[in-house]
Amino acid sequence: MLAVIFWLGITLLFLDFTGLAADYLGWMAKLQFLPAILAGNFIIVVLLGLLTLVFGRLYCSVICPLGVMQDGFAALGRRRKRNRYRFSPAKTVLRYIMLAVMLTALALGVGSIFALIAPYSAYGRIAANLLKPLWIWGNNLLAFWAETHDSYAFYSVDVWLRSGLSLGIAVATLAVIAFLAWRNGRTWCNTICPVGTILGFLSRFSLFRPVIDTGKCINCGKCARNCKSACIDAVNHSIDYSRCVVCFDCIGSCSAGAISYRRPAKSHKPSAGDIEDKGRRAFMAVAAAAGAGAVAKAQVKVDGGLAVIQDKKIPARQTPVAPPGAVSHPHLVRHCTGCQLCIASCPNNVLRPSGSPESFMMPEVSYERGYCRPECTRCGEVCPSGAIHRLTREEKSAVSIGHAVWVRDNCIVITDGHSCGNCARHCPSGAITMVPMVPDNGKSLQIPVVDPGKCIGCGACENLCPARPLSAIYVEGNHRQREI
């Protein structure tokens, strides 16, 4: 039941478009292992480590949403065939290779790599790209029904594809994880997931764990055939605690009462499937190297239903625009897990997944469907990893994430000879001034001039510029965000 509560809470964080869920459930995201590490929240990391040392891998079976989702698919597979699992030796080499890849990526600041395999990030992309559109469509149906009954209890929300590549990766990840779980249970957790490997190392020394009483065991093998982690060797009456996720399925399936969750006797011998000393030394070496490296680096719309408005194209920015509070693009890359919770929560449709190899699937700011309102602080409020710092409304309105650049050849004042001034009228910081195109000619058409010292990079000018397909004014990212 607790696992379901955590799964529902995390999922609602990604589905919610009102901002209410983050106020009450945001702490659940901050309990996730990798975001806590990247945020430097070592109190959470230590608590999760202690939880594992006392009770085993409860994090994997209760707190991790990807683990709970796997149990759902595994349950579907169990309906197909009961007593279908069997013991298999641990894929130790593969586990440590995947762990080494993630730790090396962390040390080098290559966030796009660990974002692909980190469990919370993988689930976040599935929820944001696959579940949220279904949630919004359901909401829109309710809004349509409510409107027909003169009620405004619901309001319609746009459904749009932020990134086809991110959607494809989410679909592929879901397909692979669902197939593995449906067929073999917790294969992903105990083979691919680096967090599972780290906690598996600690869980070998857990104070409480499932223990087989050989005096009561009748060698029926039901425990092994019901173990979704494939970690029970019924022949030798041993359990590989590095892979056990403490689901208690073995205890529930044992008709002889030979398995109990308790503190083992001192004479209890390590199981045959436990990680070898060689693998343990490899773990410590990779962790030490990674730690040293980390320290060293520190929809088409219409105009009044008459004329089709051409969609805008994204300008070629020399420097990506990072979300407000991200400090800089390198800081974002070093700390972001790519979970896309900020993207799913953005009420202004400004954030979308990056397609750049350096920041793959991490958030970047673009203004085709909206602009970053100075009073909105949602992304920093929901970020669990510290990649986007939480700002007050006062701080947000004074943070410059970029500066506007006017492109003369795109401006309708130049191309069409028509007066405009839309960018200046809507600039919230007063950074744009209209001046005569011909100096000292009061009757001349006016063109915009940008004061970079006042510009906060909100993108109102770019979003509301009538020029198509490229705006005549766009935002170039700052190398480092600053206060104005």
GROMACS .gro file of C-alpha atoms in nm:
model
  484
    1MET     CA    1   0.000   0.000   0.000
    2LEU     CA    2   0.283   0.242   0.087
    3ALA     CA    3   0.448   0.167  -0.248
    4VAL     CA    4   0.125   0.252  -0.430
    5ILE     CA    5   0.098   0.579  -0.237
    6PHE     CA    6   0.450   0.679  -0.336
    7TRP     CA    7   0.391   0.580  -0.699
    8LEU     CA    8   0.067   0.776  -0.719
    9GLY     CA    9   0.226   1.078  -0.553
   10ILE     CA   10   0.526   1.090  -0.787
   11THR     CA   11   0.304   1.030  -1.090
   12LEU     CA   12   0.069   1.311  -0.990
   13LEU     CA   13   0.366   1.547  -0.971
   14PHE     CA   14   0.427   1.490  -1.342
   15LEU     CA   15   0.058   1.492  -1.444
   16ASP     CA   16  -0.055   1.800  -1.251
   17PHE     CA   17  -0.080   2.124  -1.452
   18THR     CA   18  -0.228   2.340  -1.175
   19GLY     CA   19   0.078   2.360  -0.948
   20LEU     CA   20  -0.107   2.227  -0.645
   21ALA     CA   21   0.062   1.886  -0.640
   22ALA     CA   22   0.410   2.035  -0.602
   23ASP     CA   23   0.303   2.220  -0.286
   24TYR     CA   24   0.202   1.900  -0.112
   25LEU     CA   25   0.395   1.619  -0.282
   26GLY     CA   26   0.721   1.781  -0.390
   27TRP     CA   27   0.906   1.616  -0.100
   28MET     CA   28   0.855   1.277  -0.265
   29ALA     CA   29   1.074   1.381  -0.558
   30LYS     CA   30   1.342   1.504  -0.320
   31LEU     CA   31   1.354   1.156  -0.160
   32GLN     CA   32   1.477   1.002  -0.484
   33PHE     CA   33   1.834   0.880  -0.461
   34LEU     CA   34   2.008   1.041  -0.759
   35PRO     CA   35   1.837   1.383  -0.731
   36ALA     CA   36   1.939   1.392  -0.364
   37ILE     CA   37   2.303   1.328  -0.459
   38LEU     CA   38   2.306   1.597  -0.726
   39ALA     CA   39   2.134   1.844  -0.494
   40GLY     CA   40   2.401   1.781  -0.231
   41ASN     CA   41   2.125   1.676   0.006
   42PHE     CA   42   2.344   1.431   0.192
   43ILE     CA   43   2.099   1.403   0.481
   44ILE     CA   44   1.858   1.226   0.243
   45VAL     CA   45   2.139   1.016   0.097
   46VAL     CA   46   2.253   0.908   0.444
   47LEU     CA   47   1.897   0.832   0.554
   48LEU     CA   48   1.840   0.617   0.244
   49GLY     CA   49   2.167   0.440   0.312
   50LEU     CA   50   2.069   0.375   0.673
   51LEU     CA   51   1.726   0.255   0.563
   52THR     CA   52   1.897   0.002   0.337
   53LEU     CA   53   2.145  -0.108   0.603
   54VAL     CA   54   1.861  -0.174   0.846
   55PHE     CA   55   1.576  -0.307   0.630
   56GLY     CA   56   1.733  -0.391   0.293
   57ARG     CA   57   1.632  -0.243  -0.042
   58LEU     CA   58   1.301  -0.095   0.066
   59TYR     CA   59   1.383   0.209  -0.146
   60CYS     CA   60   1.360  -0.005  -0.459
   61SER     CA   61   1.030  -0.166  -0.361
   62VAL     CA   62   0.854   0.135  -0.204
   63ILE     CA   63   1.005   0.475  -0.287
   64CYS     CA   64   1.134   0.432  -0.644
   65PRO     CA   65   0.844   0.484  -0.891
   66LEU     CA   66   1.017   0.282  -1.164
   67GLY     CA   67   1.049  -0.014  -0.929
   68VAL     CA   68   0.682   0.001  -0.833
   69MET     CA   69   0.586   0.025  -1.200
   70GLN     CA   70   0.790  -0.288  -1.273
   71ASP     CA   71   0.600  -0.475  -1.003
   72GLY     CA   72   0.278  -0.382  -1.183
   73PHE     CA   73   0.400  -0.534  -1.511
   74ALA     CA   74   0.540  -0.835  -1.325
   75ALA     CA   75   0.196  -0.893  -1.171
   76LEU     CA   76   0.048  -0.905  -1.521
   77GLY     CA   77   0.305  -1.166  -1.616
   78ARG     CA   78   0.221  -1.367  -1.306
   79ARG     CA   79  -0.139  -1.394  -1.422
   80ARG     CA   80  -0.011  -1.550  -1.741
   81LYS     CA   81   0.184  -1.813  -1.554
   82ARG     CA   82   0.214  -1.878  -1.182
   83ASN     CA   83   0.536  -1.994  -1.015
   84ARG     CA   84   0.728  -1.878  -1.322
   85TYR     CA   85   1.056  -1.743  -1.185
   86ARG     CA   86   1.378  -1.930  -1.118
   87PHE     CA   87   1.713  -1.857  -0.961
   88SER     CA   88   1.983  -1.712  -1.182
   89PRO     CA   89   2.335  -1.599  -1.088
   90ALA     CA   90   2.395  -1.228  -1.056
   91LYS     CA   91   2.526  -1.047  -1.366
   92THR     CA   92   2.796  -0.886  -1.156
   93VAL     CA   93   3.018  -0.765  -1.438
   94LEU     CA   94   2.733  -0.599  -1.625
   95ARG     CA   95   2.603  -0.440  -1.304
   96TYR     CA   96   2.938  -0.279  -1.228
   97ILE     CA   97   2.989  -0.168  -1.585
   98MET     CA   98   2.659   0.021  -1.575
   99LEU     CA   99   2.748   0.165  -1.235
  100ALA     CA  100   3.089   0.275  -1.362
  101VAL     CA  101   2.926   0.443  -1.663
  102MET     CA  102   2.693   0.644  -1.440
  103LEU     CA  103   2.959   0.742  -1.186
  104THR     CA  104   3.201   0.844  -1.458
  105ALA     CA  105   2.931   1.051  -1.626
  106LEU     CA  106   2.856   1.215  -1.291
  107ALA     CA  107   3.220   1.295  -1.230
  108LEU     CA  108   3.267   1.439  -1.578
  109GLY     CA  109   2.940   1.631  -1.571
  110VAL     CA  110   2.795   1.445  -1.871
  111GLY     CA  111   2.438   1.445  -1.749
  112SER     CA  112   2.286   1.314  -2.071
  113ILE     CA  113   2.435   0.968  -2.008
  114PHE     CA  114   2.316   0.903  -1.655
  115ALA     CA  115   1.982   1.063  -1.742
  116LEU     CA  116   1.920   0.767  -1.974
  117ILE     CA  117   1.966   0.498  -1.709
  118ALA     CA  118   1.878   0.671  -1.381
  119PRO     CA  119   1.550   0.514  -1.256
  120TYR     CA  120   1.371   0.831  -1.141
  121SER     CA  121   1.464   1.013  -1.463
  122ALA     CA  122   1.347   0.723  -1.679
  123TYR     CA  123   1.012   0.711  -1.502
  124GLY     CA  124   0.977   1.089  -1.519
  125ARG     CA  125   1.009   1.086  -1.899
  126ILE     CA  126   0.752   0.807  -1.924
  127ALA     CA  127   0.507   1.000  -1.706
  128ALA     CA  128   0.568   1.337  -1.875
  129ASN     CA  129   0.563   1.215  -2.235
  130LEU     CA  130   0.309   0.931  -2.225
  131LEU     CA  131   0.084   0.962  -1.922
  132LYS     CA  132   0.041   1.339  -1.906
  133PRO     CA  133  -0.117   1.374  -2.255
  134LEU     CA  134  -0.372   1.109  -2.157
  135TRP     CA  135  -0.437   1.294  -1.832
  136ILE     CA  136  -0.490   1.624  -2.013
  137TRP     CA  137  -0.718   1.467  -2.275
  138GLY     CA  138  -0.929   1.328  -1.992
  139ASN     CA  139  -0.936   1.672  -1.831
  140ASN     CA  140  -1.040   1.831  -2.160
  141LEU     CA  141  -1.327   1.584  -2.198
  142LEU     CA  142  -1.446   1.680  -1.851
  143ALA     CA  143  -1.409   2.048  -1.941
  144PHE     CA  144  -1.620   1.997  -2.254
  145TRP     CA  145  -1.885   1.809  -2.054
  146ALA     CA  146  -1.885   2.078  -1.781
  147GLU     CA  147  -1.923   2.355  -2.038
  148THR     CA  148  -2.232   2.186  -2.184
  149HIS     CA  149  -2.378   2.194  -1.832
  150ASP     CA  150  -2.290   2.562  -1.772
  151SER     CA  151  -2.012   2.471  -1.533
  152TYR     CA  152  -1.651   2.593  -1.526
  153ALA     CA  153  -1.516   2.344  -1.275
  154PHE     CA  154  -1.264   2.233  -1.541
  155TYR     CA  155  -1.076   2.424  -1.807
  156SER     CA  156  -0.926   2.301  -2.132
  157VAL     CA  157  -0.548   2.268  -2.166
  158ASP     CA  158  -0.344   2.239  -2.485
  159VAL     CA  159  -0.185   1.902  -2.562
  160TRP     CA  160   0.130   1.934  -2.769
  161LEU     CA  161   0.445   1.740  -2.850
  162ARG     CA  162   0.744   1.903  -2.687
  163SER     CA  163   1.002   1.669  -2.837
  164GLY     CA  164   0.957   1.377  -3.073
  165LEU     CA  165   1.296   1.237  -2.973
  166SER     CA  166   1.214   1.247  -2.603
  167LEU     CA  167   0.879   1.081  -2.675
  168GLY     CA  168   1.053   0.806  -2.873
  169ILE     CA  169   1.299   0.741  -2.590
  170ALA     CA  170   1.014   0.729  -2.337
  171VAL     CA  171   0.827   0.476  -2.552
  172ALA     CA  172   1.139   0.262  -2.599
  173THR     CA  173   1.224   0.274  -2.228
  174LEU     CA  174   0.871   0.175  -2.131
  175ALA     CA  175   0.867  -0.109  -2.385
  176VAL     CA  176   1.199  -0.255  -2.266
  177ILE     CA  177   1.124  -0.223  -1.894
  178ALA     CA  178   0.767  -0.354  -1.933
  179PHE     CA  179   0.885  -0.659  -2.133
  180LEU     CA  180   1.164  -0.744  -1.888
  181ALA     CA  181   0.933  -0.704  -1.587
  182TRP     CA  182   0.648  -0.895  -1.750
  183ARG     CA  183   0.877  -1.183  -1.834
  184ASN     CA  184   1.146  -1.190  -1.564
  185GLY     CA  185   1.048  -0.950  -1.285
  186ARG     CA  186   1.317  -0.716  -1.154
  187THR     CA  187   1.577  -0.773  -1.428
  188TRP     CA  188   1.618  -0.399  -1.491
  189CYS     CA  189   1.671  -0.322  -1.121
  190ASN     CA  190   1.932  -0.591  -1.071
  191THR     CA  191   2.116  -0.567  -1.401
  192ILE     CA  192   2.093  -0.218  -1.550
  193CYS     CA  193   1.995   0.022  -1.271
  194PRO     CA  194   2.305   0.176  -1.106
  195VAL     CA  195   2.107   0.287  -0.801
  196GLY     CA  196   2.003  -0.075  -0.751
  197THR     CA  197   2.369  -0.179  -0.763
  198ILE     CA  198   2.472   0.080  -0.503
  199LEU     CA  199   2.190  -0.012  -0.267
  200GLY     CA  200   2.249  -0.380  -0.341
  201PHE     CA  201   2.604  -0.344  -0.210
  202LEU     CA  202   2.468  -0.198   0.116
  203SER     CA  203   2.180  -0.444   0.148
  204ARG     CA  204   2.424  -0.735   0.181
  205PHE     CA  205   2.488  -0.604   0.533
  206SER     CA  206   2.128  -0.518   0.624
  207LEU     CA  207   2.022  -0.584   0.981
  208PHE     CA  208   1.687  -0.741   0.887
  209ARG     CA  209   1.636  -0.967   0.583
  210PRO     CA  210   1.445  -1.273   0.466
  211VAL     CA  211   1.609  -1.583   0.617
  212ILE     CA  212   1.547  -1.949   0.526
  213ASP     CA  213   1.508  -2.191   0.817
  214THR     CA  214   1.655  -2.514   0.680
  215GLY     CA  215   1.491  -2.710   0.962
  216LYS     CA  216   1.143  -2.615   0.837
  217CYS     CA  217   1.213  -2.605   0.463
  218ILE     CA  218   1.049  -2.890   0.267
  219ASN     CA  219   1.246  -2.811  -0.053
  220CYS     CA  220   0.934  -2.735  -0.255
  221GLY     CA  221   1.108  -2.448  -0.435
  222LYS     CA  222   0.803  -2.219  -0.429
  223CYS     CA  223   1.009  -1.934  -0.286
  224ALA     CA  224   1.247  -1.934  -0.582
  225ARG     CA  225   0.966  -1.973  -0.834
  226ASN     CA  226   0.792  -1.667  -0.686
  227CYS     CA  227   1.102  -1.447  -0.644
  228LYS     CA  228   1.086  -1.171  -0.906
  229SER     CA  229   1.447  -1.081  -0.830
  230ALA     CA  230   1.564  -1.437  -0.914
  231CYS     CA  231   1.785  -1.422  -0.606
  232ILE     CA  232   1.677  -1.730  -0.409
  233ASP     CA  233   1.880  -2.048  -0.458
  234ALA     CA  234   1.635  -2.302  -0.319
  235VAL     CA  235   1.875  -2.591  -0.367
  236ASN     CA  236   2.140  -2.439  -0.141
  237HIS     CA  237   1.892  -2.254   0.081
  238SER     CA  238   2.062  -1.922   0.016
  239ILE     CA  239   1.951  -1.572  -0.083
  240ASP     CA  240   2.151  -1.313  -0.276
  241TYR     CA  241   2.073  -1.011  -0.059
  242SER     CA  242   2.237  -0.772  -0.304
  243ARG     CA  243   1.943  -0.836  -0.540
  244CYS     CA  244   1.660  -0.888  -0.290
  245VAL     CA  245   1.415  -0.596  -0.296
  246VAL     CA  246   1.233  -0.707   0.021
  247CYS     CA  247   0.899  -0.763  -0.152
  248PHE     CA  248   0.809  -1.053   0.085
  249ASP     CA  249   0.666  -1.264  -0.200
  250CYS     CA  250   0.882  -1.554  -0.086
  251ILE     CA  251   0.737  -1.538   0.265
  252GLY     CA  252   0.384  -1.527   0.130
  253SER     CA  253   0.440  -1.827  -0.098
  254CYS     CA  254   0.608  -2.052   0.162
  255SER     CA  255   0.346  -2.295   0.291
  256ALA     CA  256   0.585  -2.439   0.551
  257GLY     CA  257   0.664  -2.106   0.718
  258ALA     CA  258   1.034  -2.164   0.657
  259ILE     CA  259   1.111  -1.807   0.552
  260SER     CA  260   1.088  -1.514   0.789
  261TYR     CA  261   1.199  -1.151   0.784
  262ARG     CA  262   1.431  -1.113   1.079
  263ARG     CA  263   1.781  -1.052   1.195
  264PRO     CA  264   1.997  -1.348   1.087
  265ALA     CA  265   2.187  -1.554   1.339
  266LYS     CA  266   2.558  -1.479   1.365
  267SER     CA  267   2.637  -1.814   1.212
  268HIS     CA  268   2.447  -1.726   0.897
  269LYS     CA  269   2.677  -1.770   0.599
  270PRO     CA  270   2.681  -1.540   0.298
  271SER     CA  271   2.480  -1.674   0.007
  272ALA     CA  272   2.644  -1.828  -0.298
  273GLY     CA  273   2.511  -1.542  -0.507
  274ASP     CA  274   2.666  -1.267  -0.296
  275ILE     CA  275   2.902  -1.031  -0.470
  276GLU     CA  276   3.258  -1.154  -0.477
  277ASP     CA  277   3.549  -0.968  -0.317
  278LYS     CA  278   3.675  -0.880  -0.662
  279GLY     CA  279   3.348  -0.710  -0.748
  280ARG     CA  280   3.349  -0.536  -0.410
  281ARG     CA  281   3.696  -0.395  -0.475
  282ALA     CA  282   3.582  -0.280  -0.819
  283PHE     CA  283   3.286  -0.100  -0.662
  284MET     CA  284   3.508   0.085  -0.415
  285ALA     CA  285   3.761   0.177  -0.683
  286VAL     CA  286   3.498   0.315  -0.921
  287ALA     CA  287   3.321   0.504  -0.641
  288ALA     CA  288   3.647   0.659  -0.522
  289ALA     CA  289   3.749   0.764  -0.873
  290ALA     CA  290   3.410   0.915  -0.941
  291GLY     CA  291   3.410   1.100  -0.611
  292ALA     CA  292   3.754   1.246  -0.678
  293GLY     CA  293   3.649   1.353  -1.023
  294ALA     CA  294   3.335   1.519  -0.889
  295VAL     CA  295   3.533   1.714  -0.631
  296ALA     CA  296   3.785   1.823  -0.891
  297LYS     CA  297   3.519   1.957  -1.126
  298ALA     CA  298   3.301   2.113  -0.866
  299GLN     CA  299  -0.033   2.328  -3.316
  300VAL     CA  300  -0.148   2.529  -3.602
  301LYS     CA  301  -0.373   2.821  -3.495
  302VAL     CA  302  -0.588   3.058  -3.697
  303ASP     CA  303  -0.635   3.433  -3.679
  304GLY     CA  304  -1.002   3.488  -3.591
  305GLY     CA  305  -1.090   3.169  -3.776
  306LEU     CA  306  -1.002   3.333  -4.108
  307ALA     CA  307  -0.635   3.307  -4.194
  308VAL     CA  308  -0.386   3.039  -4.096
  309ILE     CA  309  -0.095   3.171  -3.892
  310GLN     CA  310   0.233   3.008  -3.987
  311ASP     CA  311   0.407   2.827  -3.702
  312LYS     CA  312   0.719   2.984  -3.565
  313LYS     CA  313   1.059   2.826  -3.602
  314ILE     CA  314   1.312   2.803  -3.323
  315PRO     CA  315   1.599   3.047  -3.383
  316ALA     CA  316   1.957   2.923  -3.387
  317ARG     CA  317   2.078   3.040  -3.047
  318GLN     CA  318   2.452   3.056  -2.991
  319THR     CA  319   2.400   3.000  -2.619
  320PRO     CA  320   2.105   2.792  -2.491
  321VAL     CA  321   1.866   2.967  -2.252
  322ALA     CA  322   1.866   2.787  -1.917
  323PRO     CA  323   1.563   2.806  -1.685
  324PRO     CA  324   1.573   3.090  -1.430
  325GLY     CA  325   1.758   2.974  -1.122
  326ALA     CA  326   1.981   2.733  -1.316
  327VAL     CA  327   2.280   2.970  -1.266
  328SER     CA  328   2.434   2.870  -1.598
  329HIS     CA  329   2.406   2.607  -1.868
  330PRO     CA  330   2.709   2.410  -1.736
  331HIS     CA  331   2.560   2.412  -1.384
  332LEU     CA  332   2.234   2.275  -1.524
  333VAL     CA  333   2.414   1.995  -1.709
  334ARG     CA  334   2.612   1.895  -1.399
  335HIS     CA  335   2.310   1.871  -1.169
  336CYS     CA  336   2.006   1.788  -1.383
  337THR     CA  337   1.882   1.428  -1.390
  338GLY     CA  338   1.671   1.475  -1.703
  339CYS     CA  339   1.354   1.370  -1.519
  340GLN     CA  340   1.159   1.650  -1.697
  341LEU     CA  341   0.946   1.733  -1.393
  342CYS     CA  342   1.010   2.103  -1.455
  343ILE     CA  343   0.904   2.061  -1.819
  344ALA     CA  344   0.585   1.883  -1.721
  345SER     CA  345   0.510   2.149  -1.458
  346CYS     CA  346   0.581   2.463  -1.665
  347PRO     CA  347   0.248   2.649  -1.695
  348ASN     CA  348   0.372   2.877  -1.972
  349ASN     CA  349   0.486   2.603  -2.216
  350VAL     CA  350   0.834   2.753  -2.222
  351LEU     CA  351   1.046   2.452  -2.119
  352ARG     CA  352   1.108   2.159  -2.350
  353PRO     CA  353   1.364   1.874  -2.368
  354SER     CA  354   1.697   1.961  -2.524
  355GLY     CA  355   1.818   1.768  -2.827
  356SER     CA  356   2.180   1.872  -2.778
  357PRO     CA  357   2.420   1.582  -2.698
  358GLU     CA  358   2.561   1.774  -2.403
  359SER     CA  359   2.227   1.841  -2.234
  360PHE     CA  360   2.018   1.565  -2.392
  361MET     CA  361   1.660   1.553  -2.254
  362MET     CA  362   1.733   1.827  -2.000
  363PRO     CA  363   1.520   2.143  -1.998
  364GLU     CA  364   1.590   2.439  -2.222
  365VAL     CA  365   1.387   2.757  -2.269
  366SER     CA  366   1.215   2.831  -2.599
  367TYR     CA  367   0.937   3.077  -2.673
  368GLU     CA  368   0.725   2.944  -2.960
  369ARG     CA  369   0.422   2.875  -2.739
  370GLY     CA  370   0.465   3.121  -2.454
  371TYR     CA  371   0.708   3.328  -2.257
  372CYS     CA  372   0.862   3.303  -1.911
  373ARG     CA  373   0.641   3.518  -1.693
  374PRO     CA  374   0.841   3.714  -1.432
  375GLU     CA  375   0.609   3.610  -1.150
  376CYS     CA  376   0.628   3.233  -1.221
  377THR     CA  377   0.870   3.029  -1.008
  378ARG     CA  378   0.732   2.680  -1.074
  379CYS     CA  379   1.043   2.513  -1.221
  380GLY     CA  380   1.261   2.594  -0.922
  381GLU     CA  381   0.990   2.482  -0.683
  382VAL     CA  382   0.963   2.133  -0.830
  383CYS     CA  383   1.329   2.060  -0.916
  384PRO     CA  384   1.449   1.783  -0.680
  385SER     CA  385   1.819   1.785  -0.775
  386GLY     CA  386   1.924   2.147  -0.724
  387ALA     CA  387   1.980   2.199  -1.096
  388ILE     CA  388   1.729   2.487  -1.080
  389HIS     CA  389   1.749   2.689  -0.760
  390ARG     CA  390   1.426   2.798  -0.601
  391LEU     CA  391   1.367   3.172  -0.643
  392THR     CA  392   1.121   3.407  -0.481
  393ARG     CA  393   0.899   3.614  -0.710
  394GLU     CA  394   1.110   3.918  -0.636
  395GLU     CA  395   1.431   3.735  -0.721
  396LYS     CA  396   1.281   3.583  -1.035
  397SER     CA  397   1.173   3.919  -1.177
  398ALA     CA  398   1.528   4.049  -1.132
  399VAL     CA  399   1.718   3.752  -1.280
  400SER     CA  400   1.837   3.785  -1.639
  401ILE     CA  401   1.855   3.450  -1.818
  402GLY     CA  402   1.926   3.602  -2.159
  403HIS     CA  403   1.915   3.915  -2.370
  404ALA     CA  404   1.701   4.007  -2.669
  405VAL     CA  405   1.859   4.047  -3.013
  406TRP     CA  406   1.683   4.236  -3.295
  407VAL     CA  407   1.709   4.088  -3.645
  408ARG     CA  408   1.654   4.374  -3.888
  409ASP     CA  409   1.588   4.161  -4.195
  410ASN     CA  410   1.294   3.984  -4.025
  411CYS     CA  411   1.116   4.291  -3.884
  412ILE     CA  412   0.785   4.375  -4.056
  413VAL     CA  413   0.870   4.743  -4.024
  414ILE     CA  414   1.152   4.677  -4.271
  415THR     CA  415   1.001   4.396  -4.479
  416ASP     CA  416   0.642   4.528  -4.506
  417GLY     CA  417   0.678   4.893  -4.420
  418HIS     CA  418   0.419   4.871  -4.144
  419SER     CA  419   0.436   5.019  -3.796
  420CYS     CA  420   0.451   4.761  -3.516
  421GLY     CA  421   0.615   4.807  -3.175
  422ASN     CA  422   0.468   4.487  -3.032
  423CYS     CA  423   0.795   4.391  -2.865
  424ALA     CA  424   0.828   4.721  -2.681
  425ARG     CA  425   0.464   4.725  -2.567
  426HIS     CA  426   0.488   4.384  -2.405
  427CYS     CA  427   0.838   4.401  -2.254
  428PRO     CA  428   0.786   4.371  -1.874
  429SER     CA  429   1.125   4.519  -1.786
  430GLY     CA  430   1.118   4.819  -2.019
  431ALA     CA  431   1.429   4.699  -2.198
  432ILE     CA  432   1.299   4.781  -2.550
  433THR     CA  433   1.258   5.134  -2.682
  434MET     CA  434   1.116   5.234  -3.019
  435VAL     CA  435   1.324   5.491  -3.208
  436PRO     CA  436   1.281   5.647  -3.555
  437MET     CA  437   1.424   5.434  -3.832
  438VAL     CA  438   1.545   5.756  -3.992
  439PRO     CA  439   1.712   5.971  -3.724
  440ASP     CA  440   1.571   6.320  -3.666
  441ASN     CA  441   1.259   6.234  -3.871
  442GLY     CA  442   0.956   6.239  -3.642
  443LYS     CA  443   0.733   6.086  -3.912
  444SER     CA  444   0.963   5.791  -3.978
  445LEU     CA  445   0.856   5.439  -3.887
  446GLN     CA  446   1.006   5.323  -3.562
  447ILE     CA  447   1.230   5.025  -3.494
  448PRO     CA  448   1.321   4.860  -3.160
  449VAL     CA  449   1.641   4.916  -2.969
  450VAL     CA  450   1.730   4.675  -2.686
  451ASP     CA  451   1.900   4.771  -2.362
  452PRO     CA  452   2.081   4.448  -2.258
  453GLY     CA  453   2.129   4.584  -1.907
  454LYS     CA  454   1.753   4.583  -1.846
  455CYS     CA  455   1.657   4.270  -2.042
  456ILE     CA  456   1.570   3.963  -1.831
  457GLY     CA  457   1.534   3.724  -2.127
  458CYS     CA  458   1.169   3.642  -2.055
  459GLY     CA  459   1.095   3.603  -2.427
  460ALA     CA  460   0.775   3.808  -2.435
  461CYS     CA  461   0.915   3.999  -2.732
  462GLU     CA  462   1.009   3.684  -2.923
  463ASN     CA  463   0.682   3.508  -2.849
  464LEU     CA  464   0.457   3.802  -2.938
  465CYS     CA  465   0.650   3.920  -3.244
  466PRO     CA  466   0.418   3.891  -3.549
  467ALA     CA  467   0.701   3.804  -3.790
  468ARG     CA  468   0.692   3.449  -3.930
  469PRO     CA  469   0.843   3.193  -3.945
  470LEU     CA  470   1.132   3.348  -3.751
  471SER     CA  471   1.070   3.628  -3.504
  472ALA     CA  472   1.239   3.959  -3.572
  473ILE     CA  473   1.358   3.962  -3.213
  474TYR     CA  474   1.479   3.660  -3.019
  475VAL     CA  475   1.651   3.578  -2.692
  476GLU     CA  476   2.013   3.473  -2.675
  477GLY     CA  477   2.109   3.293  -2.354
  478ASN     CA  478   2.348   3.443  -2.103
  479HIS     CA  479   2.658   3.242  -2.027
  480ARG     CA  480   2.579   3.301  -1.662
  481GLN     CA  481   2.255   3.432  -1.521
  482ARG     CA  482   2.276   3.767  -1.344
  483GLU     CA  483   2.070   4.008  -1.141
  484ILE     CA  484   1.961   4.334  -1.296
   0.00000   0.00000   0.00000
